[in-house]
Coordinates of C-alpha atoms in Angstrom, one line a residue:
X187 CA 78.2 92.2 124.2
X188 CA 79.0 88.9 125.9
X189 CA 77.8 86.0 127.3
X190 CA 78.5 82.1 126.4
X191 CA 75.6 80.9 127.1
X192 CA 74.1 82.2 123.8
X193 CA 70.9 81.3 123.9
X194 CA 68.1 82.9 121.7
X195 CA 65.0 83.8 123.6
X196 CA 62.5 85.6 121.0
X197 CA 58.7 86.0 121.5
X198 CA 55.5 84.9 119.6
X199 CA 53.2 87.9 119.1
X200 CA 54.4 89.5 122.4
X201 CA 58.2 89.3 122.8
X202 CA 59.5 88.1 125.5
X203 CA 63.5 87.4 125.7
X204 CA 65.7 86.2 128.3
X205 CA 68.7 88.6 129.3
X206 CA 71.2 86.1 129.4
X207 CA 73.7 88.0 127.4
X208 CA 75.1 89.6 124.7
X209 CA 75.7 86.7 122.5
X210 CA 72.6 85.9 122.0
X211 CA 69.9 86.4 119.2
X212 CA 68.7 89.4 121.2
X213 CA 72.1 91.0 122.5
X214 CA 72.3 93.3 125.7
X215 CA 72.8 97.1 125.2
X216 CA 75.9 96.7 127.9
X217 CA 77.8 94.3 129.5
X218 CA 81.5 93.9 130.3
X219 CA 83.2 97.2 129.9
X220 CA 81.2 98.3 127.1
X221 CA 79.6 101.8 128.4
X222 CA 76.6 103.3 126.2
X223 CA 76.6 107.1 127.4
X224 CA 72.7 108.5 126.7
X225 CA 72.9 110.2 123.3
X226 CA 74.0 113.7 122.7
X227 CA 71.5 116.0 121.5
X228 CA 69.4 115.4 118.2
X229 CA 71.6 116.0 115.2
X230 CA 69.9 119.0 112.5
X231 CA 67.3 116.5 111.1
X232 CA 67.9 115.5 107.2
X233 CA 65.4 117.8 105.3
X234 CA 62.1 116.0 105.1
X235 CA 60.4 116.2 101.6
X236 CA 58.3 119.4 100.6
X237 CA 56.3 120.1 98.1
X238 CA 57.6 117.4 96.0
X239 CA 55.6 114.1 95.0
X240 CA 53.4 112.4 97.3
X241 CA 51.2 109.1 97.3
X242 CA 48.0 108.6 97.5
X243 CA 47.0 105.3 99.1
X244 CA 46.5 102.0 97.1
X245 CA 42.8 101.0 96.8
X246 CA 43.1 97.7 98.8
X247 CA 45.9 95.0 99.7
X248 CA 47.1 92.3 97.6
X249 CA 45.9 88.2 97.3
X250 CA 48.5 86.4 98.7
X251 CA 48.6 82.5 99.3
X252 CA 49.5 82.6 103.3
X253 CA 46.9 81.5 105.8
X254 CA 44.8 84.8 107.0
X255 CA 46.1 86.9 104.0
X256 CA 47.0 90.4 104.1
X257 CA 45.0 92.2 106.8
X258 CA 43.6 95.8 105.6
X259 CA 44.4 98.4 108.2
X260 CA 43.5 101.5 106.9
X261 CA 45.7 103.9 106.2
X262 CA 48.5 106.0 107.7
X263 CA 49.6 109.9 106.5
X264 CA 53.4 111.2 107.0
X265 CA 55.1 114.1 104.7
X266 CA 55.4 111.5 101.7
X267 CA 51.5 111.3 101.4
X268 CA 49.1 108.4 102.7
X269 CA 49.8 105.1 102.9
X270 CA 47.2 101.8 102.4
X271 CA 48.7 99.7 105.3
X272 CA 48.6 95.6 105.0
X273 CA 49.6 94.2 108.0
X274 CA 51.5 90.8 107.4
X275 CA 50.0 87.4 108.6
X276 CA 51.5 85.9 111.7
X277 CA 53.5 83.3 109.7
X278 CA 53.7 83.2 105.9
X279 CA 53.1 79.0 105.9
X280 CA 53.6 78.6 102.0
X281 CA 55.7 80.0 99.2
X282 CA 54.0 83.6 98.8
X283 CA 55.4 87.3 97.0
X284 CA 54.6 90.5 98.5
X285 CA 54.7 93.0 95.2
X286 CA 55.5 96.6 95.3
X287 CA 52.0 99.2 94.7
X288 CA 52.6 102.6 94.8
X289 CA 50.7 104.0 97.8
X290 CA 51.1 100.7 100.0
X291 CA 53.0 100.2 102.8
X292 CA 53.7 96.5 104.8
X293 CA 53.2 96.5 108.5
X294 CA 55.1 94.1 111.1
X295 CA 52.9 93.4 114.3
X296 CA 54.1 91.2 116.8
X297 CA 56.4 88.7 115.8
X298 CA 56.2 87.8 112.2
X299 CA 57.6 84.5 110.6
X300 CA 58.8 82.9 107.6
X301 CA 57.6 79.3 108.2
X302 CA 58.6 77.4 111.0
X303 CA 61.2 75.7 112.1
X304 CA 62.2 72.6 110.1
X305 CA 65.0 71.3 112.2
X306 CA 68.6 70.6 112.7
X307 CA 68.9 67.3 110.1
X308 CA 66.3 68.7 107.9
X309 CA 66.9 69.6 104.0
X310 CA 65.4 71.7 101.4
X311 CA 63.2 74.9 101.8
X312 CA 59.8 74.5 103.3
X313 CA 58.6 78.3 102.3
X314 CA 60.2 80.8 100.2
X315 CA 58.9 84.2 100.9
X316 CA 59.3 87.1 97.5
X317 CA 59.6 90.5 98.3
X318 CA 59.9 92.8 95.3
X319 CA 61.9 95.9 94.9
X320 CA 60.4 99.1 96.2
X321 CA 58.4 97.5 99.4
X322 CA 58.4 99.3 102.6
X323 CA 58.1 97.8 105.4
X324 CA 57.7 98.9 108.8
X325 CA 57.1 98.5 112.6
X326 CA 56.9 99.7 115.9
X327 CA 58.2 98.8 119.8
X328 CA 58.7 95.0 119.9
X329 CA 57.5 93.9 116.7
X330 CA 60.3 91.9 114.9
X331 CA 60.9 89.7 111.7
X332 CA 62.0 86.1 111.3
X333 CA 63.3 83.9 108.7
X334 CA 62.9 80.1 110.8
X335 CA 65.6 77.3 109.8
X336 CA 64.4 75.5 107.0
X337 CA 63.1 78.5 105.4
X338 CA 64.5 81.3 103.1
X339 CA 63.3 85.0 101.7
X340 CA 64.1 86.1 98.6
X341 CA 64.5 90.2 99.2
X342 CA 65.7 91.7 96.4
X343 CA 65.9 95.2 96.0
X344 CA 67.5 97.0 92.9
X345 CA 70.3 100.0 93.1
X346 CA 67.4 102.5 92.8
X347 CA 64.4 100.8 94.4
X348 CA 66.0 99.4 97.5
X349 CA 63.8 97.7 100.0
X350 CA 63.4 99.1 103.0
X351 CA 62.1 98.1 106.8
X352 CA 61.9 100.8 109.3
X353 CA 59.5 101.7 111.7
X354 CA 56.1 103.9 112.1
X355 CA 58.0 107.1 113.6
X356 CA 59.6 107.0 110.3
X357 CA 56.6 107.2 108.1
X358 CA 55.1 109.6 110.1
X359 CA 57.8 112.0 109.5
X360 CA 58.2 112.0 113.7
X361 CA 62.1 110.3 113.1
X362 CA 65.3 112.7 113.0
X363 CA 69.2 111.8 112.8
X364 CA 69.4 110.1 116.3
X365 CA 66.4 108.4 116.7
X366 CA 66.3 104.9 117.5
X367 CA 65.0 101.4 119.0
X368 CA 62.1 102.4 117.3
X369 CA 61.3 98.6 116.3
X370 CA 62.9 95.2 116.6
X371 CA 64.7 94.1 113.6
X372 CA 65.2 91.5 111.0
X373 CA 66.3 88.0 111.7
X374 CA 68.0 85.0 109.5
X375 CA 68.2 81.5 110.9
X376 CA 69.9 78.6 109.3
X377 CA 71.2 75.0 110.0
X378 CA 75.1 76.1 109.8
X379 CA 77.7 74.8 112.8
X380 CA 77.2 77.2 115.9
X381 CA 79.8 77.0 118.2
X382 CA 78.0 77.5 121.7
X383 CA 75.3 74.5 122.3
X384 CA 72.5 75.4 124.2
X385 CA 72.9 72.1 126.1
X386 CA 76.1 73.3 127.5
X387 CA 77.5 69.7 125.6
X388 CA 80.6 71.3 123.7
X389 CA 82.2 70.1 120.5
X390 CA 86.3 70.5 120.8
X391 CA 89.7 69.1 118.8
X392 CA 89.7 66.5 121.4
X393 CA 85.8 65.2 121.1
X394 CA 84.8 67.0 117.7
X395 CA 81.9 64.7 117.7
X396 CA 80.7 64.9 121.7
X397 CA 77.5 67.1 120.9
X398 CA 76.8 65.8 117.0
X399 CA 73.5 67.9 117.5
X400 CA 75.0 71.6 118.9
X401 CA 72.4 74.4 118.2
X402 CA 71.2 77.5 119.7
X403 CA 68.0 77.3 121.2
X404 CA 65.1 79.5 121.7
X405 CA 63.9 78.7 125.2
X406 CA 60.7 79.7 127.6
X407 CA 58.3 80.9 124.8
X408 CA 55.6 79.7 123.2
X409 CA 57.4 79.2 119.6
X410 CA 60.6 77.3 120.4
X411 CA 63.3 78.8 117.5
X412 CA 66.6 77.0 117.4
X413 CA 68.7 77.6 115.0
X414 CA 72.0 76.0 113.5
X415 CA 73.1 72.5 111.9
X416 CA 76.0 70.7 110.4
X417 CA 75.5 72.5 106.5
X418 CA 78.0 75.1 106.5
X419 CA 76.7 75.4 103.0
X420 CA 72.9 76.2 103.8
X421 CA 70.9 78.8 102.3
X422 CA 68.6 81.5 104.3
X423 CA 67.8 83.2 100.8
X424 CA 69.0 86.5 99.7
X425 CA 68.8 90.1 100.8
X426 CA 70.1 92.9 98.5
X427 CA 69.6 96.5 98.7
X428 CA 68.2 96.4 101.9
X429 CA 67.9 99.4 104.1
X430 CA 67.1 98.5 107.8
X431 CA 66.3 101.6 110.2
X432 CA 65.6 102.6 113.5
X433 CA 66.2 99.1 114.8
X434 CA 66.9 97.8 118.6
X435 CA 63.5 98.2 120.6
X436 CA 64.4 97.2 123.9
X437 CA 61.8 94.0 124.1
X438 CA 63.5 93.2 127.6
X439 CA 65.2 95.2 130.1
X440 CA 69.1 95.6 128.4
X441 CA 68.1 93.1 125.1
X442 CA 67.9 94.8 121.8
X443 CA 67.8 93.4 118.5
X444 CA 70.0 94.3 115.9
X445 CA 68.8 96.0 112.4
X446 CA 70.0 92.7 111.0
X447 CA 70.9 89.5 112.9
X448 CA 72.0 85.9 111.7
X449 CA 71.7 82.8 113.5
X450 CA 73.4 80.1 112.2
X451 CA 73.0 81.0 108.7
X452 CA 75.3 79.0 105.3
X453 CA 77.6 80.5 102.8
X454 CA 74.4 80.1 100.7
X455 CA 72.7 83.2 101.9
X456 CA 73.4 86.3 99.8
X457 CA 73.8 89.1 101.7
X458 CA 74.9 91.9 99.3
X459 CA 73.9 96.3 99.5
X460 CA 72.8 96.1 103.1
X461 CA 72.6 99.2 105.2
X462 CA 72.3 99.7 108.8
X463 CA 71.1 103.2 110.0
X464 CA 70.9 104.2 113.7
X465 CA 70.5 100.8 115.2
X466 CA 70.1 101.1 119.1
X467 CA 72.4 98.4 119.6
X468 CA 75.1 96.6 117.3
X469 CA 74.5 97.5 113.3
X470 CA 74.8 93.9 112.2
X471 CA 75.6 90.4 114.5
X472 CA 76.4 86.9 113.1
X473 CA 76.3 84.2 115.8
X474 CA 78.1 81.2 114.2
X475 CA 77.6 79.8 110.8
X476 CA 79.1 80.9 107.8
X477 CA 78.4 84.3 106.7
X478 CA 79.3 86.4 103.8
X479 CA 78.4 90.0 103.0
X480 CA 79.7 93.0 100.5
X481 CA 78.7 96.3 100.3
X482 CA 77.3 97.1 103.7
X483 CA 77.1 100.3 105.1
X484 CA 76.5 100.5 109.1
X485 CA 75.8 104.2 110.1
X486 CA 74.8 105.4 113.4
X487 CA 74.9 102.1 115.4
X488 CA 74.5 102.4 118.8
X489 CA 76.8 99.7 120.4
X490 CA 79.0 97.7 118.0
X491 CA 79.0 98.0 114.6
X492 CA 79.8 94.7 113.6
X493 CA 79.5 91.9 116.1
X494 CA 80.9 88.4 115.4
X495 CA 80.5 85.6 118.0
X496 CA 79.3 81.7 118.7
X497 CA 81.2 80.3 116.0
X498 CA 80.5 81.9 113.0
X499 CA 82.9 82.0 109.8
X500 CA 82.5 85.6 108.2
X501 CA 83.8 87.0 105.3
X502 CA 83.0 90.6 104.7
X503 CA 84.0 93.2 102.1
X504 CA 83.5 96.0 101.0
X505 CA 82.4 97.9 104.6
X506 CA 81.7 102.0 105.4
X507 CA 81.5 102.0 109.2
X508 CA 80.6 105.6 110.4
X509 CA 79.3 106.3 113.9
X510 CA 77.4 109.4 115.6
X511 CA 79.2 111.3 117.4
X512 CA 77.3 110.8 120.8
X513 CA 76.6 106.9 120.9
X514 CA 78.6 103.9 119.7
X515 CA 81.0 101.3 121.1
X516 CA 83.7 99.8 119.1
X517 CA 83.6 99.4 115.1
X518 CA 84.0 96.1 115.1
X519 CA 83.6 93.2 118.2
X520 CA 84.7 90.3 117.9
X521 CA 84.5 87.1 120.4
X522 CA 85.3 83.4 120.6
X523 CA 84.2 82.1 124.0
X524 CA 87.1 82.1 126.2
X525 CA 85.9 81.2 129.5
X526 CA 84.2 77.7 131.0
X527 CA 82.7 80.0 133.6
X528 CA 80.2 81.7 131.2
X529 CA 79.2 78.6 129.6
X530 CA 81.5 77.5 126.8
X531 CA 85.1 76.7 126.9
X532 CA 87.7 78.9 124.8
X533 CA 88.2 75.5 122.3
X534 CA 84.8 74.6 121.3
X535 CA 84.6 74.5 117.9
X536 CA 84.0 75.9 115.3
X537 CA 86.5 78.9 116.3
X538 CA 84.9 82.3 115.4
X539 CA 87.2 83.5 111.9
X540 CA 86.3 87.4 110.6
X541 CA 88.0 88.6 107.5
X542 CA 87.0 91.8 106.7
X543 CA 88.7 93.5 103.3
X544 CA 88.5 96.8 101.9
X545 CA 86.9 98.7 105.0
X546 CA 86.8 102.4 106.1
X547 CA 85.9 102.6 109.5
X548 CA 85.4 106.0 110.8
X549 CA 85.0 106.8 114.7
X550 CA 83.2 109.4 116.1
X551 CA 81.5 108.2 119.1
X552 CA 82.9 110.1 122.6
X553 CA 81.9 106.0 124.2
X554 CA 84.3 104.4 122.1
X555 CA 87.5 104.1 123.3
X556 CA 89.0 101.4 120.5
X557 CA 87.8 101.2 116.9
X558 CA 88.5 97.1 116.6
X559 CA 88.4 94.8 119.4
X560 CA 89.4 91.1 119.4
X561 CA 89.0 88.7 122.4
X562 CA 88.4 85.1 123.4
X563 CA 90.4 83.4 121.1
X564 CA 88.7 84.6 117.5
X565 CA 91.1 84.7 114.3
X566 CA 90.8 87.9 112.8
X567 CA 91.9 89.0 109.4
X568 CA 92.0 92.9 108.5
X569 CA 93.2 93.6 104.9
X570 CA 93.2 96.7 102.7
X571 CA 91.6 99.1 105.2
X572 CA 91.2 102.3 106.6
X573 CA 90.5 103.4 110.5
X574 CA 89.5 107.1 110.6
X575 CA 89.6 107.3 115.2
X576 CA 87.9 109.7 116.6
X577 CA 91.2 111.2 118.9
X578 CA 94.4 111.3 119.8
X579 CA 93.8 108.5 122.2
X580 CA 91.5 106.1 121.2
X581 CA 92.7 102.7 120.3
X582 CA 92.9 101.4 116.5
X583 CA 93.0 97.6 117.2
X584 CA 93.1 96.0 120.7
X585 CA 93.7 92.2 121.4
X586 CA 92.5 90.6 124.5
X587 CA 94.3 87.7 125.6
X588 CA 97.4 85.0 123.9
X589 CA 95.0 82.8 123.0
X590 CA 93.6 86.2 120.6
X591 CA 97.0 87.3 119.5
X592 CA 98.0 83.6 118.9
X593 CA 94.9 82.9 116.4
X594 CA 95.4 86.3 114.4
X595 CA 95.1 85.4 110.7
X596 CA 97.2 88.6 109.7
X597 CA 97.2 92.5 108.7
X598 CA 97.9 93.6 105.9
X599 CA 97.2 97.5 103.8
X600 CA 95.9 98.5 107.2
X601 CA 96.2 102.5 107.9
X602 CA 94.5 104.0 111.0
X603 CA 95.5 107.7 112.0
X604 CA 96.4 106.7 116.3
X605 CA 98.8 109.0 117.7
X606 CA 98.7 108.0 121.6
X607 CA 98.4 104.6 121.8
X608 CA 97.5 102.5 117.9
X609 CA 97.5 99.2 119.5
X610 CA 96.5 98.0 122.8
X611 CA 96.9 94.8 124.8
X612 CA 94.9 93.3 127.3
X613 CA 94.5 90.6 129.6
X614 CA 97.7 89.2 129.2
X615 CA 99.0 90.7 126.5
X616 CA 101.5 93.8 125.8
X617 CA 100.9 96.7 123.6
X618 CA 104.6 95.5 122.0
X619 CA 103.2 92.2 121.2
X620 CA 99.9 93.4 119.2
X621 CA 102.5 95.7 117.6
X622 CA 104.5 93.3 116.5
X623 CA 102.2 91.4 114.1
X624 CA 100.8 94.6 112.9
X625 CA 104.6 95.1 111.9
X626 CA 104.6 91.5 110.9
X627 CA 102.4 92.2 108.2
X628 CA 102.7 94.2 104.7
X629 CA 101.9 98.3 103.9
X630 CA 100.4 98.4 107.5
X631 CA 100.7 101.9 109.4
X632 CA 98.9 102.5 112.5
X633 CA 100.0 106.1 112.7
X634 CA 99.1 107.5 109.3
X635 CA 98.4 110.9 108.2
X636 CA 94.4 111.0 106.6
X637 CA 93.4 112.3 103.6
X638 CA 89.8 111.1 103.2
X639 CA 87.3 113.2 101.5
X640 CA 83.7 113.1 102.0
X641 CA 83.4 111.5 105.1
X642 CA 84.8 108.2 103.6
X643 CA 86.1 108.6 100.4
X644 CA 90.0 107.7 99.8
X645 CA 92.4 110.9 99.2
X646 CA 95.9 111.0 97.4
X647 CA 97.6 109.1 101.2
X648 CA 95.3 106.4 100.9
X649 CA 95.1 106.4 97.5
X650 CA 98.9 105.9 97.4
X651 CA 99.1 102.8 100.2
X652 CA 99.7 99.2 98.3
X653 CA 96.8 97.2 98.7
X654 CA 97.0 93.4 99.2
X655 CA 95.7 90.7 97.5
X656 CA 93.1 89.1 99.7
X657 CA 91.9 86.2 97.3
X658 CA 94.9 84.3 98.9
X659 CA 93.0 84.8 102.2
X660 CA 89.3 84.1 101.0
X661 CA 87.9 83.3 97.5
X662 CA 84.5 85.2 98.0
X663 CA 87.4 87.7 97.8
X664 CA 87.9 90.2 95.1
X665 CA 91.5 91.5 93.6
X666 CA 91.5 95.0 94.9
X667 CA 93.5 98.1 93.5
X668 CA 92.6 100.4 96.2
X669 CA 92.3 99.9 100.2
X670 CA 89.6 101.2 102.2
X671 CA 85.8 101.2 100.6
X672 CA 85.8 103.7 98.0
X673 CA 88.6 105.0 96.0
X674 CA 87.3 108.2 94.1
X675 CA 83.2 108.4 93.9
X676 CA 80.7 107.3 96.7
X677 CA 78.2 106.3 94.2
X678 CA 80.2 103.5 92.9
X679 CA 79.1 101.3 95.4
X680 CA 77.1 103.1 98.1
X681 CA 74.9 105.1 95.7
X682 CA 70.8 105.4 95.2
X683 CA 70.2 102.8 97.5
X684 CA 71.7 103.7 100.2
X685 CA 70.0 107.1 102.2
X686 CA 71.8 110.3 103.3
X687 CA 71.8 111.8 107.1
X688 CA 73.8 114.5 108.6
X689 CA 75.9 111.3 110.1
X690 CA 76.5 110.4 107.0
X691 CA 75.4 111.9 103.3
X692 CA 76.0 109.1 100.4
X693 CA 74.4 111.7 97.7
X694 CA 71.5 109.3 97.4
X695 CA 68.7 110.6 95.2
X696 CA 66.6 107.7 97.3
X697 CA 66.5 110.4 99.6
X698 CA 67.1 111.4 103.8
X699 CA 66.5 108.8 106.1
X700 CA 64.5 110.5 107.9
X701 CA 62.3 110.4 105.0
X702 CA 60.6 107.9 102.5
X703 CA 61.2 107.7 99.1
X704 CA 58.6 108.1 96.1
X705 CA 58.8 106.5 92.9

């Protein structure tokens, strides 16, 4: 997914987006020489719920303070019982809660906001939007969420009452293991540095000050929505235990959303317990600002997994990566621009940075040819993980180009199980000289022998590699005595409010994914 001109094009009710690439808000399925094959035939669907507890609808929606309320839209019936639905206002324009009542779902119609933009140099939270644990929320075709700059949500699930947005199919029990782009997705904006100005006026080492207003801007709708700023620091609120489904509606010809996208947001967002599950196109994508997540789950994605481009600074631990076996690109992709040509140079700053720490990544997809690609000029950390590829020949890390393998941060406790070929160069570089920083680093092996159990959880191999000690790399950065994502029990971190698939079965008592839970 790339283009460098980046620019976020996102409806008002009715969507309409720009296809001007990959790196924007709204990414392309394909582009480059990323190739999306049509999915294989439908996994066995997770068992649906039956004769168990059901719910009977709520009696009416909820007061809440936003102009035009909660809109009463009847009801709606799927295997878990029937549903009271509440369709959200158009924009929440004050502080408001949405509570959790049993027998109540949320709906997303059109484009739905989280106050309006506030601006690049603006400070402070205009609204706060509370969502309590236990809310469902859900959507169909183009219909999307957005957090504006200036403005935060506070979505706080809890390890057994996660909240979850996912789309109509779902709740109507029509939605099996490879369903998808059944909905838009969730969006964060924020007034962190972005790295690709939508005025095509750069910031570089040479004039770090030439565009002292760079952000990504939402042009040709009726709702302008820019995003980014100089606070690297800003807060977009906090999502934990979120489940996003059935994500990526194609609202233009080749432009999907992701399940969740950031734009721009600060190190002040928490974004903690996040699961991804059969997005149509990347699992999660951070353009630019400074982003960190733990505990997030990406099953079933589409394209990329994890997509990190325009800029941003991301620090991410704690990551299960598993793909279906039919439909997926690389694990992770990972860009800095690198060509004037598309837009913006290869030294506008800030430089994409990824450090990614205690990861199993495990390829399946018959599309994906390399499980981690770097390119453009991005500096990549990978420490204490675990890349499970799919055969003999696929790829377990490929860098693009010197000025790639020049900005690598380092490897270090990385095992991956390649046999043909672990490490590729390209455009410029040799397979010798990708090889030889992998060697450069400590406890790597690129040809390792596997002994994960349950899909994802470390065996006696892993469980014997020397992990490293990645505080020296990042402070949001935990001492580790294990690589990979789980050492010995899958409900340690991914437990109850995560939910199982054939793709993928955490032992959740929240339930399938194909299904909703009751409480």
């Amino acid at each position: 997914m790339k283009n460098f001109q980046r620019t976020l094009v996102l409806g008002a009710s009715i969507v309409a987006l720009a296809g001007c690439g990959a790196d924007e808000i709204v990414s392309p399925g394909t582009s480059g020489d990323i190739i999306i094959n049509n999915p294989a035939p439908s996994p066995t669907p997770s068992p649906t719920p039956t004769g168990g507890a059901t719910v009977t609808p709520a009696a009416g929606c909820p007061t809440i303070n936003s102009a035009g309320g909660l809109t009463d839209a009847g009801t709606i019936s799927g295997p878990t019982g029937e549903y009271r639905v509440c369709t959200l206002p158009e924009t929440f324009n004050v502080d408001d809660n949405l509570p959790f009542v049993n027998g109540l779902l949320y709906q997303i119609s059109g484009r739905v906001n989280v106050g309006t933009d506030q601006g690049f140099n603006s400070t402070g939270t205009d609204v706060t939007l509370n969502v309590e644990p236990g809310v469902i929320f859900f959507a169909q075709a183009e219909s999307f969420f957005v957090v504006n700059r200036g403005n935060t949500i506070e979505a706080n699930g809890t390890p057994t009452m996660p909240i979850i947005w996912t789309s109509r199919d779902n709740v109507l029990g029509l939605s099996n293991d490879n369903s998808q782009a059944q909905w838009g997705g969730v969006v964060l904006l924020g007034r962190a540095p972005v790295s690709d100005c939508s005025n095509l006026v750069f910031n570089t080492a040479a004039a770090p000050n030439a565009n002292p207003q760079c952000e990504q801007q939402l042009e040709g709708t009726v709702v302008a929505t820019p995003f980014g700023g100089t606070d690297s620091a800003d807060s977009s609120g906090s999502m934990t235990y979120n489940q996003i489904r059935y994500s990526g509606f194609e609202l233009q010809q080749s432009n999907e959303l992701q399940s969740l996208t950031t734009g721009g947001t600060g190190s002040g967002t928490t974004l903690e317990n996040i699961m991804s599950f059969n997005s149509s196109d990347d699992g999660v994508e951070f353009f630019g600002g400074s982003v960190n997540v733990k505990n997030l789950a990406v099953i079933g994605a589409s394209d990329d997994s994890l997509d990190v481009d325009s800029g941003a600074q991301a620090n991410v631990e704690t990551v299960v990566v598993v793909q279906r076996t039919g439909t997926g690109d690389s694990l992770i992709e990972f860009d800095s621009p690198d060509d004037l040509a598309d837009g913006t140079p290869g030294n506008a700053l800030p430089q994409s940075t990824l450090q990614v720490n205690n990861f199993t990544f495990v390829q399946r997809s018959s599309s994906s040819s390399q499980a981690i690609r770097a390119r453009g000029g991005p500096a990549l950390s990978l420490t204490n993980g675990i890349i499970d590829v799919d055969t003999a020949d696929d790829v377990c890390i490929r860098i693009d180009e010197q000025i790639t393998l020049n900005a690598i941060i380092g490897f270090d406790s990385v095992v991956c199980d390649g046999v043909n070929r672990p490490v590729r160069g390209s455009s410029g570089v040799s397979d010798a000289e990708v090889q030889a920083v992998v060697d450069a680093g400590t406890n790597n092996n690129l040809m390792f022998t596997l002994s994960l159990t349950n899909t994802f959880v470390n065996g006696a191999n892993e469980n014997g590699v020397t992990p490293f000690d990645a505080t020296a790399r990042s402070s949001f950065f935990s001492a580790s005595t294990f690589i990979g994502a789980e050492d010995d029990n899958v409900a340690d971190v991914f437990g109850d409010w995560t939910c199982n698939s054939s793709i993928m079965d955490f032992g959740s008592a929240t339930g399938a994914c194909t299904s909703l839970p009751v409480y």
